């Protein structure tokens, strides 16, 4: 039987969806879910997404690295911020990390009623699109947006996933959000960076001069890592399966 594929454009709309029995793919292209994928690609053991700076620091007492982003910047006194490049450093290998970001880690919390939560980015697009159909479950693509509002970059990734799953596999979409996301992706796919030129988060990040981060986060298929939530913690699915 065909499975449903839904796109939820912001966490504020998530109450309209039925996450029980579904896999929720949490998307925060710039940059939380991209950085989480990079972290596991570079040997991070686990990531606990938390809501507050205090919670992240409390985990440091237990030997974790503490990560925190606010207003796009690493918060002073923390070990890590939200740049994908900081999660490529040798210091993250084999470490447990507690991470709080403005939207991405919040969306992960919102998705908790789901049967399963996985982390999506352009970096692991192909891996996700291969894995999701093998699970035989409904799929909800949850865009983190910005403070509960719609954003373009997360919607574009939702569109890219929708396009692949609808084309190649037994999925069906019931909502216009999936159609809209797929149409937007069609418009943008030849130049994602250019398409986002006027987007709010690109402007927000511009003042920080982290164009390299943006370009990297928009580069498809850099890793086959699929981060998956088990309880309150995110692990690398490939590592879990090899244990
Ligand atoms: C977030 O979680 O809001 C973002 O990842 C912010 C950022 O770009 O650092």
mmCIF file of C-alpha atoms and ligand atoms in Angstrom:
data_model
loop_
_atom_site.group_PDB
_atom_site.id
_atom_site.type_symbol
_atom_site.label_atom_id
_atom_site.label_comp_id
_atom_site.label_asym_id
_atom_site.label_seq_id
_atom_site.Cartn_x
_atom_site.Cartn_y
_atom_site.Cartn_z
ATOM 1 C CA UNK A 1 0.000 0.000 0.000
ATOM 2 C CA UNK A 2 1.181 3.532 -0.747
ATOM 3 C CA UNK A 3 2.509 5.483 2.233
ATOM 4 C CA UNK A 4 1.761 9.152 2.898
ATOM 5 C CA UNK A 5 4.371 11.806 2.419
ATOM 6 C CA UNK A 6 3.601 15.083 4.185
ATOM 7 C CA UNK A 7 5.449 18.362 4.429
ATOM 8 C CA UNK A 8 4.916 20.442 7.576
ATOM 9 C CA UNK A 9 6.154 23.928 6.750
ATOM 10 C CA UNK A 10 6.764 25.128 10.316
ATOM 11 C CA UNK A 11 6.771 23.583 13.803
ATOM 12 C CA UNK A 12 3.722 25.738 14.628
ATOM 13 C CA UNK A 13 1.649 23.631 12.214
ATOM 14 C CA UNK A 14 2.856 20.277 13.507
ATOM 15 C CA UNK A 15 -0.264 19.770 15.674
ATOM 16 C CA UNK A 16 -2.226 19.369 12.421
ATOM 17 C CA UNK A 17 -0.258 16.228 11.514
ATOM 18 C CA UNK A 18 -0.413 12.684 12.756
ATOM 19 C CA UNK A 19 3.079 11.717 13.881
ATOM 20 C CA UNK A 20 2.127 8.449 15.610
ATOM 21 C CA UNK A 21 3.249 5.645 13.324
ATOM 22 C CA UNK A 22 5.214 8.079 11.131
ATOM 23 C CA UNK A 23 8.855 8.850 10.591
ATOM 24 C CA UNK A 24 9.506 12.556 11.026
ATOM 25 C CA UNK A 25 12.480 14.001 9.170
ATOM 26 C CA UNK A 26 13.545 17.199 10.948
ATOM 27 C CA UNK A 27 15.055 19.775 8.591
ATOM 28 C CA UNK A 28 17.071 22.865 9.501
ATOM 29 C CA UNK A 29 19.296 23.371 6.468
ATOM 30 C CA UNK A 30 20.921 26.568 7.860
ATOM 31 C CA UNK A 31 22.434 25.071 9.892
ATOM 32 C CA UNK A 32 21.503 22.814 12.796
ATOM 33 C CA UNK A 33 20.566 19.615 10.988
ATOM 34 C CA UNK A 34 23.400 20.068 8.481
ATOM 35 C CA UNK A 35 25.870 20.397 11.360
ATOM 36 C CA UNK A 36 24.403 17.335 13.091
ATOM 37 C CA UNK A 37 24.987 15.271 9.929
ATOM 38 C CA UNK A 38 28.556 16.581 9.675
ATOM 39 C CA UNK A 39 29.189 15.777 13.340
ATOM 40 C CA UNK A 40 28.276 12.107 12.903
ATOM 41 C CA UNK A 41 30.224 11.906 9.669
ATOM 42 C CA UNK A 42 33.246 13.005 11.712
ATOM 43 C CA UNK A 43 32.859 10.454 14.453
ATOM 44 C CA UNK A 44 30.682 12.112 17.091
ATOM 45 C CA UNK A 45 29.228 9.435 19.347
ATOM 46 C CA UNK A 46 25.930 11.085 20.281
ATOM 47 C CA UNK A 47 24.114 14.409 20.363
ATOM 48 C CA UNK A 48 21.495 15.391 22.935
ATOM 49 C CA UNK A 49 19.344 18.241 21.591
ATOM 50 C CA UNK A 50 18.314 20.538 24.451
ATOM 51 C CA UNK A 51 16.198 23.679 24.683
ATOM 52 C CA UNK A 52 18.233 25.971 26.894
ATOM 53 C CA UNK A 53 21.813 27.166 27.355
ATOM 54 C CA UNK A 54 21.667 26.010 30.975
ATOM 55 C CA UNK A 55 20.761 22.452 29.978
ATOM 56 C CA UNK A 56 23.613 22.336 27.494
ATOM 57 C CA UNK A 57 26.085 23.519 30.148
ATOM 58 C CA UNK A 58 24.718 21.018 32.668
ATOM 59 C CA UNK A 59 25.675 18.209 30.285
ATOM 60 C CA UNK A 60 29.249 19.503 30.267
ATOM 61 C CA UNK A 61 29.442 18.553 33.944
ATOM 62 C CA UNK A 62 28.834 14.968 32.741
ATOM 63 C CA UNK A 63 31.749 15.098 30.286
ATOM 64 C CA UNK A 64 29.861 16.257 27.210
ATOM 65 C CA UNK A 65 30.992 19.004 24.845
ATOM 66 C CA UNK A 66 28.478 21.842 25.128
ATOM 67 C CA UNK A 67 27.195 23.414 21.892
ATOM 68 C CA UNK A 68 25.041 26.527 21.657
ATOM 69 C CA UNK A 69 23.904 28.918 18.939
ATOM 70 C CA UNK A 70 21.872 32.079 19.405
ATOM 71 C CA UNK A 71 21.357 34.767 16.715
ATOM 72 C CA UNK A 72 23.495 32.631 14.416
ATOM 73 C CA UNK A 73 26.552 32.865 16.669
ATOM 74 C CA UNK A 74 28.294 30.510 19.037
ATOM 75 C CA UNK A 75 27.409 31.543 22.573
ATOM 76 C CA UNK A 76 30.403 32.709 24.597
ATOM 77 C CA UNK A 77 31.767 30.105 26.966
ATOM 78 C CA UNK A 78 30.560 27.095 24.947
ATOM 79 C CA UNK A 79 32.726 24.502 23.184
ATOM 80 C CA UNK A 80 30.878 24.570 19.864
ATOM 81 C CA UNK A 81 28.441 26.717 17.922
ATOM 82 C CA UNK A 82 26.464 25.798 14.841
ATOM 83 C CA UNK A 83 28.958 25.923 11.986
ATOM 84 C CA UNK A 84 29.262 22.630 10.092
ATOM 85 C CA UNK A 85 33.019 23.194 9.876
ATOM 86 C CA UNK A 86 33.414 23.225 13.662
ATOM 87 C CA UNK A 87 31.962 19.690 13.709
ATOM 88 C CA UNK A 88 34.739 18.476 11.398
ATOM 89 C CA UNK A 89 37.417 19.173 14.004
ATOM 90 C CA UNK A 90 39.251 16.246 15.624
ATOM 91 C CA UNK A 91 38.072 17.386 19.073
ATOM 92 C CA UNK A 92 34.536 16.108 18.351
ATOM 93 C CA UNK A 93 35.564 12.531 17.500
ATOM 94 C CA UNK A 94 34.114 9.953 19.923
ATOM 95 C CA UNK A 95 32.528 12.683 22.010
ATOM 96 C CA UNK A 96 28.998 13.142 23.303
ATOM 97 C CA UNK A 97 27.598 16.604 22.612
ATOM 98 C CA UNK A 98 24.689 18.580 24.083
ATOM 99 C CA UNK A 99 23.394 21.113 21.577
ATOM 100 C CA UNK A 100 20.905 23.955 21.700
ATOM 101 C CA UNK A 101 20.050 26.126 18.672
ATOM 102 C CA UNK A 102 17.335 28.696 17.974
ATOM 103 C CA UNK A 103 15.113 26.541 15.781
ATOM 104 C CA UNK A 104 16.608 23.177 14.831
ATOM 105 C CA UNK A 105 16.850 21.585 18.255
ATOM 106 C CA UNK A 106 13.431 23.035 19.086
ATOM 107 C CA UNK A 107 11.879 21.343 16.050
ATOM 108 C CA UNK A 108 13.418 18.050 17.181
ATOM 109 C CA UNK A 109 11.637 18.457 20.540
ATOM 110 C CA UNK A 110 8.343 19.242 18.766
ATOM 111 C CA UNK A 111 8.669 16.044 16.702
ATOM 112 C CA UNK A 112 8.881 13.820 19.787
ATOM 113 C CA UNK A 113 5.425 12.173 19.425
ATOM 114 C CA UNK A 114 6.674 10.583 16.185
ATOM 115 C CA UNK A 115 7.333 6.884 15.847
ATOM 116 C CA UNK A 116 10.851 7.719 14.762
ATOM 117 C CA UNK A 117 12.810 10.949 14.246
ATOM 118 C CA UNK A 118 15.656 11.269 11.771
ATOM 119 C CA UNK A 119 17.731 14.273 10.791
ATOM 120 C CA UNK A 120 17.720 15.602 7.231
ATOM 121 C CA UNK A 121 19.937 17.977 5.285
ATOM 122 C CA UNK A 122 21.089 18.424 1.708
ATOM 123 C CA UNK A 123 24.293 16.720 2.863
ATOM 124 C CA UNK A 124 22.528 13.371 3.414
ATOM 125 C CA UNK A 125 19.731 13.807 0.831
ATOM 126 C CA UNK A 126 20.452 10.707 -1.231
ATOM 127 C CA UNK A 127 21.023 8.487 1.819
ATOM 128 C CA UNK A 128 17.681 9.554 3.269
ATOM 129 C CA UNK A 129 15.829 9.041 -0.001
ATOM 130 C CA UNK A 130 17.222 5.510 -0.244
ATOM 131 C CA UNK A 131 16.447 4.646 3.380
ATOM 132 C CA UNK A 132 12.954 6.143 3.896
ATOM 133 C CA UNK A 133 11.152 3.858 1.387
ATOM 134 C CA UNK A 134 12.649 0.775 3.043
ATOM 135 C CA UNK A 135 10.877 1.592 6.322
ATOM 136 C CA UNK A 136 7.332 1.151 5.010
ATOM 137 C CA UNK A 137 5.992 4.016 7.127
ATOM 138 C CA UNK A 138 4.304 7.354 6.522
ATOM 139 C CA UNK A 139 6.800 10.197 6.370
ATOM 140 C CA UNK A 140 6.453 13.782 7.603
ATOM 141 C CA UNK A 141 9.103 16.292 6.553
ATOM 142 C CA UNK A 142 9.192 18.882 9.345
ATOM 143 C CA UNK A 143 10.746 22.220 8.389
ATOM 144 C CA UNK A 144 12.217 24.067 11.378
ATOM 145 C CA UNK A 145 11.641 27.501 9.828
ATOM 146 C CA UNK A 146 12.575 30.564 11.842
ATOM 147 C CA UNK A 147 10.798 31.053 15.180
ATOM 148 C CA UNK A 148 7.729 29.195 13.910
ATOM 149 C CA UNK A 149 7.612 31.089 10.598
ATOM 150 C CA UNK A 150 8.097 29.637 7.109
ATOM 151 C CA UNK A 151 11.544 29.697 5.543
ATOM 152 C CA UNK A 152 12.726 28.957 2.040
ATOM 153 C CA UNK A 153 15.783 26.765 2.587
ATOM 154 C CA UNK A 154 14.036 24.109 4.666
ATOM 155 C CA UNK A 155 11.141 24.059 2.213
ATOM 156 C CA UNK A 156 13.572 23.531 -0.672
ATOM 157 C CA UNK A 157 15.022 20.440 0.973
ATOM 158 C CA UNK A 158 11.506 19.167 1.719
ATOM 159 C CA UNK A 159 10.813 19.683 -1.998
ATOM 160 C CA UNK A 160 13.939 17.795 -3.031
ATOM 161 C CA UNK A 161 13.003 14.817 -0.841
ATOM 162 C CA UNK A 162 9.371 14.956 -2.031
ATOM 163 C CA UNK A 163 10.445 14.982 -5.659
ATOM 164 C CA UNK A 164 12.655 11.917 -5.241
ATOM 165 C CA UNK A 165 10.217 9.893 -3.155
ATOM 166 C CA UNK A 166 7.216 10.657 -5.339
ATOM 167 C CA UNK A 167 9.137 9.901 -8.517
ATOM 168 C CA UNK A 168 10.723 6.650 -7.545
ATOM 169 C CA UNK A 169 8.760 5.067 -4.742
ATOM 170 C CA UNK A 170 5.327 4.189 -3.534
ATOM 171 C CA UNK A 171 4.482 7.426 -1.751
ATOM 172 C CA UNK A 172 1.438 9.614 -2.129
ATOM 173 C CA UNK A 173 0.935 13.223 -1.000
ATOM 174 C CA UNK A 174 -2.311 14.595 0.326
ATOM 175 C CA UNK A 175 -1.414 18.149 1.111
ATOM 176 C CA UNK A 176 -0.582 21.146 -1.020
ATOM 177 C CA UNK A 177 2.484 21.850 1.128
ATOM 178 C CA UNK A 178 4.289 18.863 -0.417
ATOM 179 C CA UNK A 179 3.282 20.001 -3.903
ATOM 180 C CA UNK A 180 4.369 23.567 -3.179
ATOM 181 C CA UNK A 181 7.710 22.440 -1.772
ATOM 182 C CA UNK A 182 8.367 20.269 -4.838
ATOM 183 C CA UNK A 183 7.467 23.155 -7.186
ATOM 184 C CA UNK A 184 9.745 25.550 -5.325
ATOM 185 C CA UNK A 185 12.576 23.034 -5.504
ATOM 186 C CA UNK A 186 12.067 22.751 -9.262
ATOM 187 C CA UNK A 187 12.474 26.517 -9.566
ATOM 188 C CA UNK A 188 15.555 26.614 -7.362
ATOM 189 C CA UNK A 189 17.442 23.398 -7.966
ATOM 190 C CA UNK A 190 19.927 24.653 -10.560
ATOM 191 C CA UNK A 191 21.171 27.398 -8.254
ATOM 192 C CA UNK A 192 20.074 26.921 -4.653
ATOM 193 C CA UNK A 193 22.493 29.557 -3.382
ATOM 194 C CA UNK A 194 21.301 32.183 -5.867
ATOM 195 C CA UNK A 195 17.645 31.335 -5.229
ATOM 196 C CA UNK A 196 18.178 32.041 -1.531
ATOM 197 C CA UNK A 197 19.891 35.371 -2.132
ATOM 198 C CA UNK A 198 17.040 37.414 -0.703
ATOM 199 C CA UNK A 199 15.987 34.862 1.907
ATOM 200 C CA UNK A 200 15.728 36.017 5.489
ATOM 201 C CA UNK A 201 18.236 33.604 6.982
ATOM 202 C CA UNK A 202 20.860 34.273 4.320
ATOM 203 C CA UNK A 203 20.527 37.952 5.172
ATOM 204 C CA UNK A 204 20.633 37.148 8.875
ATOM 205 C CA UNK A 205 23.825 35.136 8.454
ATOM 206 C CA UNK A 206 25.389 37.650 6.038
ATOM 207 C CA UNK A 207 26.513 39.955 8.819
ATOM 208 C CA UNK A 208 28.434 37.006 10.286
ATOM 209 C CA UNK A 209 30.304 36.470 7.005
ATOM 210 C CA UNK A 210 29.794 32.735 6.966
ATOM 211 C CA UNK A 211 29.088 32.283 3.291
ATOM 212 C CA UNK A 212 31.205 29.120 3.283
ATOM 213 C CA UNK A 213 28.784 27.581 5.780
ATOM 214 C CA UNK A 214 25.821 28.410 3.563
ATOM 215 C CA UNK A 215 27.437 27.067 0.394
ATOM 216 C CA UNK A 216 28.441 23.865 2.177
ATOM 217 C CA UNK A 217 24.994 23.314 3.725
ATOM 218 C CA UNK A 218 23.437 23.575 0.249
ATOM 219 C CA UNK A 219 25.742 20.946 -1.251
ATOM 220 C CA UNK A 220 23.884 17.672 -1.742
ATOM 221 C CA UNK A 221 25.164 14.220 -0.891
ATOM 222 C CA UNK A 222 28.297 14.772 1.150
ATOM 223 C CA UNK A 223 27.592 11.888 3.526
ATOM 224 C CA UNK A 224 25.595 8.683 3.897
ATOM 225 C CA UNK A 225 25.056 9.325 7.609
ATOM 226 C CA UNK A 226 21.460 9.169 8.888
ATOM 227 C CA UNK A 227 21.213 10.597 12.411
ATOM 228 C CA UNK A 228 18.376 8.934 14.317
ATOM 229 C CA UNK A 229 16.789 9.740 17.661
ATOM 230 C CA UNK A 230 16.685 7.014 20.309
ATOM 231 C CA UNK A 231 15.002 8.281 23.479
ATOM 232 C CA UNK A 232 16.394 11.773 24.056
ATOM 233 C CA UNK A 233 19.598 11.218 22.137
ATOM 234 C CA UNK A 234 20.630 11.280 18.474
ATOM 235 C CA UNK A 235 22.957 8.548 17.175
ATOM 236 C CA UNK A 236 24.423 7.574 13.825
ATOM 237 C CA UNK A 237 22.064 4.921 12.396
ATOM 238 C CA UNK A 238 24.911 3.226 10.490
ATOM 239 C CA UNK A 239 26.846 2.786 13.733
ATOM 240 C CA UNK A 240 23.787 1.489 15.624
ATOM 241 C CA UNK A 241 23.127 -1.056 12.885
ATOM 242 C CA UNK A 242 26.710 -2.317 12.909
ATOM 243 C CA UNK A 243 26.639 -3.013 16.680
HETATM 244 C C1 LIG B 1 18.760 27.335 14.173
HETATM 245 O O1 LIG B 1 18.658 26.272 14.791
HETATM 246 O O2 LIG B 1 18.012 28.272 14.352
HETATM 247 C C2 LIG B 1 19.795 27.574 13.108
HETATM 248 O O3 LIG B 1 20.508 26.449 12.851
HETATM 249 C C3 LIG B 1 20.499 28.862 13.306
HETATM 250 C C4 LIG B 1 21.869 28.960 12.670
HETATM 251 O O4 LIG B 1 22.005 29.170 11.470
HETATM 252 O O5 LIG B 1 22.862 28.838 13.377
#
